[in-house]
Coordinates of C-alpha atoms in Angstrom, one line a residue:
X1 CA -19.8 -45.3 19.5
X2 CA -20.4 -41.6 19.8
X3 CA -23.6 -42.2 21.8
X4 CA -22.0 -44.8 23.9
X5 CA -19.0 -42.7 24.8
X6 CA -20.2 -39.2 25.1
X7 CA -17.7 -36.4 25.8
X8 CA -17.7 -35.1 29.3
X9 CA -15.6 -32.6 31.2
X10 CA -12.4 -33.8 32.9
X11 CA -11.7 -35.4 35.4
X12 CA -15.0 -37.4 35.6
X13 CA -15.3 -40.0 32.9
X14 CA -17.9 -42.2 34.6
X15 CA -20.2 -42.2 31.6
X16 CA -17.7 -43.8 29.3
X17 CA -19.1 -47.3 30.1
X18 CA -22.0 -47.5 32.6
X19 CA -21.0 -51.2 33.5
X20 CA -17.7 -50.1 34.8
X21 CA -17.1 -48.0 37.9
X22 CA -15.0 -45.0 36.7
X23 CA -15.3 -43.0 39.8
X24 CA -12.4 -41.3 41.5
X25 CA -12.9 -43.6 44.5
X26 CA -12.7 -46.7 42.4
X27 CA -9.5 -45.5 40.8
X28 CA -8.0 -44.7 44.2
X29 CA -8.9 -48.2 45.4
X30 CA -7.4 -49.7 42.3
X31 CA -4.1 -47.9 42.8
X32 CA -3.9 -48.9 46.4
X33 CA -4.5 -52.6 45.6
X34 CA -1.4 -52.8 43.5
X35 CA -3.2 -55.0 41.0
X36 CA -2.5 -54.3 37.3
X37 CA -5.9 -54.0 35.4
X38 CA -4.6 -55.3 32.0
X39 CA -8.0 -55.7 30.5
X40 CA -9.1 -52.2 31.5
X41 CA -5.9 -50.7 30.1
X42 CA -6.4 -52.4 26.7
X43 CA -10.1 -51.3 26.7
X44 CA -9.2 -47.7 27.4
X45 CA -6.4 -47.6 24.9
X46 CA -8.7 -48.9 22.2
X47 CA -11.3 -46.4 23.1
X48 CA -8.7 -43.5 22.9
X49 CA -7.6 -44.7 19.5
X50 CA -11.1 -44.8 18.2
X51 CA -11.7 -41.3 19.6
X52 CA -8.5 -40.0 17.8
X53 CA -9.8 -41.4 14.6
X54 CA -13.1 -39.7 15.0
X55 CA -11.4 -36.4 15.9
X56 CA -9.2 -36.7 12.7
X57 CA -12.3 -37.3 10.6
X58 CA -14.1 -34.4 12.1
X59 CA -11.0 -32.2 11.6
X60 CA -10.9 -33.0 7.9
X61 CA -14.6 -32.1 7.7
X62 CA -14.0 -28.9 9.6
X63 CA -11.2 -27.8 7.4
X64 CA -13.3 -28.6 4.3
X65 CA -16.2 -26.5 5.8
X66 CA -13.8 -23.6 6.5
X67 CA -12.6 -23.7 3.0
X68 CA -16.1 -23.8 1.7
X69 CA -17.1 -20.9 4.0
X70 CA -14.2 -18.8 2.9
X71 CA -15.1 -19.4 -0.8
X72 CA -18.7 -18.4 -0.1
X73 CA -17.7 -15.2 1.7
X74 CA -15.3 -14.3 -1.1
X75 CA -18.0 -14.9 -3.7
X76 CA -20.5 -12.9 -1.7
X77 CA -18.0 -10.0 -1.3
X78 CA -17.2 -10.1 -5.0
X79 CA -20.9 -10.1 -5.9
X80 CA -21.6 -7.3 -3.4
X81 CA -19.1 -5.1 -5.3
X82 CA -21.4 -5.2 -8.3
X83 CA -23.8 -3.1 -6.2
X84 CA -21.3 -0.2 -6.3
X85 CA -22.8 2.9 -8.0
X86 CA -19.7 3.1 -10.3
X87 CA -20.7 -0.2 -11.8
X88 CA -23.9 1.3 -13.0
X89 CA -22.2 4.1 -15.0
X90 CA -22.4 3.7 -18.7
X91 CA -19.1 3.4 -20.6
X92 CA -19.4 6.9 -22.0
X93 CA -19.7 8.5 -18.6
X94 CA -16.9 6.3 -17.2
X95 CA -14.6 7.4 -20.1
X96 CA -15.5 11.0 -19.4
X97 CA -14.5 10.5 -15.8
X98 CA -11.2 9.0 -16.8
X99 CA -10.4 12.1 -18.9
X100 CA -10.1 14.2 -15.7
X101 CA -7.4 12.0 -14.3
X102 CA -4.0 13.8 -14.0
X103 CA -1.6 12.5 -16.6
X104 CA 1.5 13.9 -15.0
X105 CA 2.6 10.3 -14.5
X106 CA 2.8 8.7 -17.9
X107 CA 1.7 5.2 -16.6
X108 CA -1.7 6.5 -15.5
X109 CA -3.7 4.7 -18.3
X110 CA -2.2 1.4 -17.4
X111 CA -2.8 1.9 -13.7
X112 CA -6.5 2.7 -14.4
X113 CA -6.8 -0.3 -16.7
X114 CA -5.5 -2.6 -14.0
X115 CA -8.5 -2.0 -11.6
X116 CA -10.9 -4.4 -13.3
X117 CA -11.7 -6.0 -16.6
X118 CA -14.4 -3.4 -17.5
X119 CA -12.0 -0.5 -16.8
X120 CA -9.4 -2.3 -18.8
X121 CA -11.7 -2.7 -21.8
X122 CA -12.8 1.0 -21.6
X123 CA -9.2 2.3 -21.3
X124 CA -7.8 0.2 -24.1
X125 CA -10.7 1.1 -26.4
X126 CA -10.3 4.9 -25.9
X127 CA -7.5 6.5 -27.9
X128 CA -8.1 9.8 -26.2
X129 CA -6.7 8.3 -22.9
X130 CA -3.4 7.5 -24.7
X131 CA -2.7 10.8 -26.4
X132 CA -0.7 12.2 -23.5
X133 CA 2.9 10.9 -23.2
X134 CA 5.3 12.2 -20.7
X135 CA 8.8 10.7 -20.4
X136 CA 10.5 12.5 -17.4
X137 CA 13.1 9.8 -16.8
X138 CA 13.2 8.4 -20.3
X139 CA 13.7 4.9 -19.1
X140 CA 10.8 3.5 -21.0
X141 CA 11.8 1.1 -23.9
X142 CA 11.2 2.5 -27.3
X143 CA 8.9 -0.5 -28.1
X144 CA 6.5 0.7 -25.4
X145 CA 6.5 4.1 -26.9
X146 CA 5.5 2.6 -30.2
X147 CA 2.7 0.6 -28.6
X148 CA 1.5 3.7 -26.8
X149 CA 1.3 5.7 -30.0
X150 CA -0.5 2.8 -31.7
X151 CA -3.2 2.9 -29.0
X152 CA -3.6 6.7 -29.4
X153 CA -4.5 6.6 -33.1
X154 CA -6.0 8.7 -34.6
X155 CA -6.0 11.3 -31.8
X156 CA -3.6 14.3 -31.7
X157 CA -0.7 13.9 -29.3
X158 CA 0.5 15.9 -26.3
X159 CA 4.1 15.0 -25.7
X160 CA 6.6 16.0 -23.0
X161 CA 10.3 14.9 -23.2
X162 CA 12.3 15.7 -20.2
X163 CA 15.8 15.0 -21.5
X164 CA 17.9 16.8 -18.8
X165 CA 18.8 13.7 -16.9
X166 CA 19.0 11.5 -20.0
X167 CA 22.3 10.2 -21.5
X168 CA 23.2 11.6 -24.9
X169 CA 22.7 8.3 -26.7
X170 CA 19.2 7.9 -25.2
X171 CA 18.3 11.5 -26.0
X172 CA 19.2 11.0 -29.7
X173 CA 17.0 7.9 -29.8
X174 CA 14.0 9.7 -28.3
X175 CA 14.4 12.8 -30.4
X176 CA 14.8 10.7 -33.5
X177 CA 11.3 9.3 -32.8
X178 CA 9.7 12.7 -33.0
X179 CA 9.4 13.0 -36.8
X180 CA 7.6 9.6 -36.9
X181 CA 4.7 11.1 -34.9
X182 CA 5.3 14.8 -35.7
X183 CA 2.3 15.1 -37.9
X184 CA 0.1 14.1 -35.0
X185 CA 1.9 16.1 -32.2
X186 CA -0.4 19.0 -31.1
X187 CA 1.4 20.0 -27.9
X188 CA 5.2 19.6 -27.4
X189 CA 7.4 20.3 -24.4
X190 CA 11.1 19.8 -24.6
X191 CA 13.4 20.2 -21.6
X192 CA 16.9 20.4 -23.1
X193 CA 20.5 20.7 -22.1
X194 CA 23.3 21.6 -24.5
X195 CA 24.3 18.0 -25.4
X196 CA 20.7 17.5 -26.7
X197 CA 20.9 20.4 -29.2
X198 CA 22.5 18.5 -32.0
X199 CA 19.7 16.0 -32.2
X200 CA 17.1 18.8 -32.2
X201 CA 19.0 20.7 -34.8
X202 CA 18.9 17.6 -37.1
X203 CA 15.1 17.6 -37.2
X204 CA 13.7 18.5 -40.6
X205 CA 11.9 21.8 -41.1
X206 CA 8.4 20.2 -41.5
X207 CA 8.6 18.0 -38.5
X208 CA 5.5 19.3 -36.7
X209 CA 2.8 20.6 -39.1
X210 CA 0.0 20.1 -36.6
X211 CA 1.7 21.8 -33.7
X212 CA -0.4 24.3 -31.8
X213 CA 1.5 24.7 -28.5
X214 CA 5.3 24.6 -28.0
X215 CA 7.3 24.8 -24.7
X216 CA 11.1 25.0 -24.7
X217 CA 12.9 24.7 -21.4
X218 CA 16.6 25.4 -22.1
X219 CA 19.5 25.0 -19.7
X220 CA 22.5 25.4 -21.9
X221 CA 25.0 25.2 -19.0
X222 CA 23.8 22.0 -17.4
X223 CA 26.2 20.2 -15.1
X224 CA 26.9 17.6 -17.7
X225 CA 27.4 19.9 -20.7
X226 CA 30.5 22.0 -19.8
X227 CA 32.8 22.4 -22.8
X228 CA 30.2 21.3 -25.3
X229 CA 30.3 23.7 -28.4
X230 CA 26.8 22.8 -29.6
X231 CA 24.3 25.6 -30.0
X232 CA 20.5 25.4 -30.6
X233 CA 20.0 26.3 -34.3
X234 CA 16.9 24.5 -35.5
X235 CA 14.4 24.8 -38.3
X236 CA 12.2 22.0 -36.9
X237 CA 9.3 24.5 -36.2
X238 CA 9.5 26.4 -39.5
X239 CA 6.6 24.5 -40.9
X240 CA 4.3 24.7 -37.9
X241 CA 1.7 27.0 -39.4
X242 CA -0.9 26.2 -36.7
X243 CA 1.4 27.2 -33.8
X244 CA -0.3 29.8 -31.6
X245 CA 1.0 29.3 -28.0
X246 CA 4.7 29.5 -27.0
X247 CA 6.4 29.0 -23.7
X248 CA 10.1 29.8 -23.6
X249 CA 12.2 29.3 -20.5
X250 CA 15.9 30.3 -20.5
X251 CA 17.8 29.7 -17.3
X252 CA 21.0 31.5 -18.5
X253 CA 22.0 34.3 -20.9
X254 CA 23.9 31.9 -23.2
X255 CA 21.8 32.9 -26.1
X256 CA 21.1 36.5 -27.2
X257 CA 19.2 36.3 -30.5
X258 CA 16.1 34.3 -30.9
X259 CA 16.3 34.4 -34.7
X260 CA 19.6 32.6 -34.6
X261 CA 18.2 29.9 -32.4
X262 CA 14.8 29.3 -34.0
X263 CA 15.4 29.7 -37.7
X264 CA 12.3 30.7 -39.8
X265 CA 10.2 30.4 -36.7
X266 CA 6.6 31.6 -37.2
X267 CA 6.7 34.3 -34.6
X268 CA 4.0 36.3 -36.3
X269 CA 1.4 33.6 -35.6
X270 CA 1.9 33.5 -31.8
X271 CA -1.0 34.9 -29.8
X272 CA -0.3 33.5 -26.4
X273 CA 3.2 33.6 -24.9
X274 CA 5.0 32.8 -21.6
X275 CA 8.6 33.9 -21.5
X276 CA 11.0 33.4 -18.6
X277 CA 14.4 35.0 -19.4
X278 CA 16.4 38.2 -19.1
X279 CA 14.8 41.5 -20.0
X280 CA 16.9 41.8 -23.1
X281 CA 15.8 38.4 -24.4
X282 CA 12.2 39.1 -23.6
X283 CA 12.5 42.4 -25.5
X284 CA 13.8 40.6 -28.6
X285 CA 10.9 38.2 -28.4
X286 CA 8.4 40.9 -28.1
X287 CA 9.8 42.6 -31.2
X288 CA 8.9 39.5 -33.2
X289 CA 5.5 38.7 -31.6
X290 CA 3.4 41.1 -33.5
X291 CA 0.0 39.3 -33.0
X292 CA 0.4 38.7 -29.2
X293 CA -2.9 38.9 -27.3
X294 CA -2.1 37.1 -24.0
X295 CA 1.4 37.4 -22.4
X296 CA 3.1 36.5 -19.2
X297 CA 6.7 37.8 -18.8
X298 CA 8.9 36.7 -16.0
X299 CA 12.3 38.4 -15.8
X300 CA 15.5 37.1 -14.3
X301 CA 18.1 39.4 -12.9
X302 CA 20.4 40.2 -15.8
X303 CA 24.1 39.6 -15.7
X304 CA 26.4 42.6 -16.0
X305 CA 25.2 46.0 -17.3
X306 CA 21.5 46.3 -18.0
X307 CA 20.7 46.8 -21.7
X308 CA 19.2 50.2 -22.6
X309 CA 15.6 50.1 -24.0
X310 CA 14.7 52.9 -26.3
X311 CA 12.1 51.5 -28.7
X312 CA 8.4 51.7 -27.9
X313 CA 6.6 48.4 -27.8
X314 CA 3.1 48.6 -29.3
X315 CA 1.2 45.3 -29.2
X316 CA -2.5 44.3 -29.3
X317 CA -2.2 42.6 -25.9
X318 CA -5.4 42.4 -23.9
X319 CA -4.1 40.2 -21.0
X320 CA -0.7 41.0 -19.5
X321 CA 1.1 39.5 -16.5
X322 CA 4.4 40.8 -15.2
X323 CA 6.7 39.1 -12.7
X324 CA 10.2 39.8 -11.5
X325 CA 12.0 42.8 -10.1
X326 CA 12.4 46.4 -11.2
X327 CA 15.6 45.5 -13.0
X328 CA 13.3 45.1 -16.0
X329 CA 11.4 48.3 -15.3
X330 CA 13.1 50.3 -18.1
X331 CA 11.7 47.7 -20.4
X332 CA 8.1 47.6 -19.0
X333 CA 7.7 51.4 -19.2
X334 CA 8.1 51.1 -23.0
X335 CA 4.9 49.2 -23.4
X336 CA 2.1 50.9 -25.2
X337 CA -1.1 48.8 -24.6
X338 CA -4.1 51.0 -25.0
X339 CA -6.5 48.0 -25.4
X340 CA -5.6 45.6 -22.8
X341 CA -8.3 44.4 -20.4
X342 CA -6.6 42.3 -17.7
X343 CA -3.4 43.3 -15.8
X344 CA -1.7 41.0 -13.3
X345 CA 1.4 42.5 -11.6
X346 CA 3.9 40.9 -9.2
X347 CA 6.9 43.1 -9.5
X348 CA 9.3 43.7 -6.5
X349 CA 11.9 46.4 -5.9
X350 CA 15.4 44.9 -6.3
X351 CA 16.5 46.4 -2.9
X352 CA 13.3 45.4 -1.2
X353 CA 13.6 41.8 -2.4
X354 CA 17.3 41.8 -1.3
X355 CA 16.3 42.4 2.3
X356 CA 16.1 46.2 2.5
X357 CA 12.9 47.4 4.2
X358 CA 12.7 51.0 3.1
X359 CA 9.0 50.8 2.0
X360 CA 8.8 54.5 1.1
X361 CA 11.7 54.2 -1.3
X362 CA 10.2 51.1 -2.7
X363 CA 6.9 52.7 -3.5
X364 CA 8.5 55.9 -4.9
X365 CA 10.8 54.0 -7.2
X366 CA 8.1 51.6 -8.3
X367 CA 5.4 54.1 -9.2
X368 CA 6.4 55.1 -12.8
X369 CA 5.8 51.7 -14.2
X370 CA 2.4 51.3 -12.6
X371 CA 1.5 54.9 -13.4
X372 CA 2.2 54.4 -17.1
X373 CA 0.4 51.0 -17.3
X374 CA -2.7 52.2 -15.6
X375 CA -2.8 55.6 -17.2
X376 CA -2.3 54.1 -20.6
X377 CA -5.5 52.2 -20.7
X378 CA -9.2 53.0 -20.4
X379 CA -10.5 49.5 -20.9
X380 CA -9.1 47.4 -18.0
X381 CA -11.9 45.2 -16.5
X382 CA -9.8 42.9 -14.3
X383 CA -6.9 44.1 -12.2
X384 CA -4.8 41.8 -10.0
X385 CA -2.1 42.9 -7.7
X386 CA 0.0 40.4 -5.7
X387 CA 1.0 43.0 -3.2
X388 CA -0.9 45.6 -1.2
X389 CA 2.2 47.8 -1.5
X390 CA 1.7 48.0 -5.3
X391 CA -1.9 48.9 -4.8
X392 CA -1.1 51.8 -2.5
X393 CA 1.5 52.9 -5.1
X394 CA -1.1 52.9 -7.8
X395 CA -3.7 54.7 -5.7
X396 CA -1.2 57.3 -4.5
X397 CA 0.2 58.1 -8.0
X398 CA -2.7 57.6 -10.3
X399 CA -5.4 59.7 -8.7
X400 CA -8.5 60.2 -10.7
X401 CA -7.3 57.9 -13.5
X402 CA -10.1 57.0 -16.0
X403 CA -8.7 53.4 -16.0
X404 CA -10.4 52.7 -12.6
X405 CA -13.8 53.5 -14.1
X406 CA -13.8 50.4 -16.2
X407 CA -12.5 47.9 -13.6
X408 CA -15.1 45.2 -12.7
X409 CA -12.9 42.6 -11.0
X410 CA -10.4 43.6 -8.3
X411 CA -8.1 41.1 -6.6
X412 CA -5.5 41.8 -4.0
X413 CA -3.1 39.4 -2.2
X414 CA -1.8 40.4 1.2
X415 CA 1.6 39.0 2.3
X416 CA 3.0 41.8 4.4
X417 CA 2.1 43.8 7.5
X418 CA -1.6 44.4 7.9
X419 CA -0.9 47.9 9.2
X420 CA -1.5 49.1 5.6
X421 CA -5.0 47.6 5.6
X422 CA -7.1 50.5 7.0
X423 CA -5.6 53.0 4.5
X424 CA -6.2 50.5 1.7
X425 CA -9.8 50.0 2.7
X426 CA -10.3 53.8 2.9
X427 CA -9.0 54.2 -0.7
X428 CA -11.3 51.5 -2.0
X429 CA -14.3 53.0 -0.3
X430 CA -14.2 56.6 -1.7
X431 CA -12.7 58.4 -4.6
X432 CA -9.6 60.5 -3.7
X433 CA -11.4 63.7 -4.6
X434 CA -14.9 62.8 -3.4
X435 CA -16.5 61.6 -0.2
X436 CA -19.5 60.2 -2.1
X437 CA -18.4 58.6 -5.3
X438 CA -16.5 55.3 -5.2
X439 CA -13.0 54.9 -6.6
X440 CA -14.2 52.0 -8.8
X441 CA -17.7 52.8 -9.9
X442 CA -18.2 49.6 -11.9
X443 CA -16.7 47.2 -9.5
X444 CA -18.7 44.0 -9.2
X445 CA -16.3 41.4 -7.8
X446 CA -13.7 42.0 -5.1
X447 CA -11.3 39.2 -3.9
X448 CA -9.0 39.5 -0.8
X449 CA -6.5 36.7 -0.4
X450 CA -4.7 37.2 2.9
X451 CA -1.7 34.9 3.4
X452 CA -1.1 35.8 7.0
X453 CA -2.2 33.9 10.2
X454 CA -4.5 35.6 12.6
X455 CA -2.8 36.4 15.8
X456 CA -5.4 38.1 18.0
X457 CA -9.1 38.4 17.9
X458 CA -8.8 42.2 18.3
X459 CA -6.9 42.2 15.0
X460 CA -9.5 40.1 13.4
X461 CA -12.3 42.5 14.4
X462 CA -10.3 45.5 13.3
X463 CA -9.7 44.1 9.8
X464 CA -13.2 42.8 9.5
X465 CA -14.7 46.0 10.6
X466 CA -12.8 48.0 7.9
X467 CA -13.9 45.6 5.2
X468 CA -17.5 45.7 6.4
X469 CA -17.5 49.5 6.3
X470 CA -16.1 49.5 2.8
X471 CA -18.8 47.1 1.5
X472 CA -21.7 48.9 3.3
X473 CA -20.6 52.3 2.0
X474 CA -20.3 51.0 -1.6
X475 CA -23.6 49.2 -1.4
X476 CA -25.5 52.4 -1.3
X477 CA -23.8 53.8 -4.5
X478 CA -22.7 50.8 -6.6
X479 CA -23.6 47.4 -5.4
X480 CA -21.1 44.6 -5.3
X481 CA -22.1 41.2 -6.6
X482 CA -19.4 39.0 -5.1
X483 CA -17.0 39.5 -2.2
X484 CA -14.4 36.7 -1.7
X485 CA -12.6 37.1 1.6
X486 CA -10.1 34.4 2.4
X487 CA -7.7 34.0 5.4
X488 CA -5.1 31.3 4.9
X489 CA -4.7 31.0 8.7
X490 CA -7.0 28.7 10.6
X491 CA -7.4 30.9 13.7
X492 CA -10.5 33.1 13.8
X493 CA -12.5 31.7 10.9
X494 CA -15.6 31.1 13.0
X495 CA -15.2 34.7 14.2
X496 CA -15.1 35.9 10.7
X497 CA -18.4 34.2 9.8
X498 CA -20.2 35.4 12.9
X499 CA -18.8 38.9 12.6
X500 CA -19.9 39.4 9.0
X501 CA -23.2 37.7 9.4
X502 CA -24.0 40.3 12.1
X503 CA -22.7 43.3 10.3
X504 CA -23.7 42.6 6.7
X505 CA -27.1 40.8 7.0
X506 CA -28.8 43.5 5.0
X507 CA -26.3 42.9 2.2
X508 CA -27.0 39.2 2.3
X509 CA -30.7 39.8 2.0
X510 CA -30.2 42.0 -1.1
X511 CA -28.1 39.4 -2.9
X512 CA -24.5 40.0 -2.1
X513 CA -22.5 36.7 -2.4
X514 CA -19.9 36.3 0.4
X515 CA -17.3 33.6 -0.3
X516 CA -14.2 32.3 1.4
X517 CA -15.5 31.8 4.9
X518 CA -15.6 28.0 5.1

């Protein structure tokens, strides 16, 4: 039937039956004759019905073919994914890659495992991927915590419990779980408010025998703890004989004696400490930390009258970082650190930070601390200043200090007006008492981190010229190895590259590594 009734374009249907005249003229004559062609109508109707049946059958076939085609395309796409290079990685290398994933979100292992079956098998067969547990909201059921711990066996645990926004009943449940896994906990961070202290105080003295790093973030006057009489008095860490790193963050001055908070705490073992608190609390910590080698002290502005400091602090610290304001300067001046090798300073004058812009007064008042720290050591190899003002203060006050002779790495961050830059470059170029010898004779690496946007190309060239002059002058006396020069602003970066390429080509040829221009 298909060959007898071929489909043609409308309106001509002459080819439907060659024995019948289907022309437009024939149809017009028929309509004018007023004769009803019953036989023709029946024949056409039957033909139309047969055509509908054929179309329906073809439509079913077309749908089936489309389904088959979609299945083939999906199969080909899925098979093509096997050609991905990541599929060729062995499980050991894939596991090593997973170990670099950030675990700030506690559900990361499950998310990675949901990618494909192979990743699922690798993740669930690797206890090392389950040894980090962070519960910031503490809404995870305790049964899931148990399953998590089961998968991490026998690896040591790194646990963070953020209990500040957690109801008291829930906090008690979570803290009560700690002794069950305490023998495997290697790193522990607790963020506590006052209503959590009771549960922590109830922990036994030998709760964490394998603990190596502890962080306590205390907010005794949280918005939900007013009127609570509870105080932190715990022996939970008395048996932590492997503890070496301590971070202590105190947001208020509610506590004044660390020995009354952390009973029988192994302070003498601590070699690495980060303490954020008032100067008086930091001073009491330092009196207990006799083996401290690496320290970062961040001071808050004390409430009321400042406590007098009269006792000299003598510690074997070799890396020291100070942050805060000069409210704590009477404390810092008492440091006796003849052997420290790295010094990072980010102190600000209290009036200067409060909005006063008397830079001369700032430098004058700030000098005694930096004078004492730099003069008190002859072994500093790495010196980092977060402010060019502090550098100028050091260079003005400590002229000819032997401490500069040992410095190999120098880093300066620039946040303020660049009008100080030429004087700063001049001081770095020559010794204050000599026009030939450099101020830092052993300097090998210099890092400039400028956090200001470039405004004009003339300023760009002025700053770049002074730095180029400093490098070229030092190159003749004591060659630098690395110069890292970074502008945070996007304007003028191409100019920097072209400018230095033109002026320091000889240094490039001799091996000076210039970084930070991309």
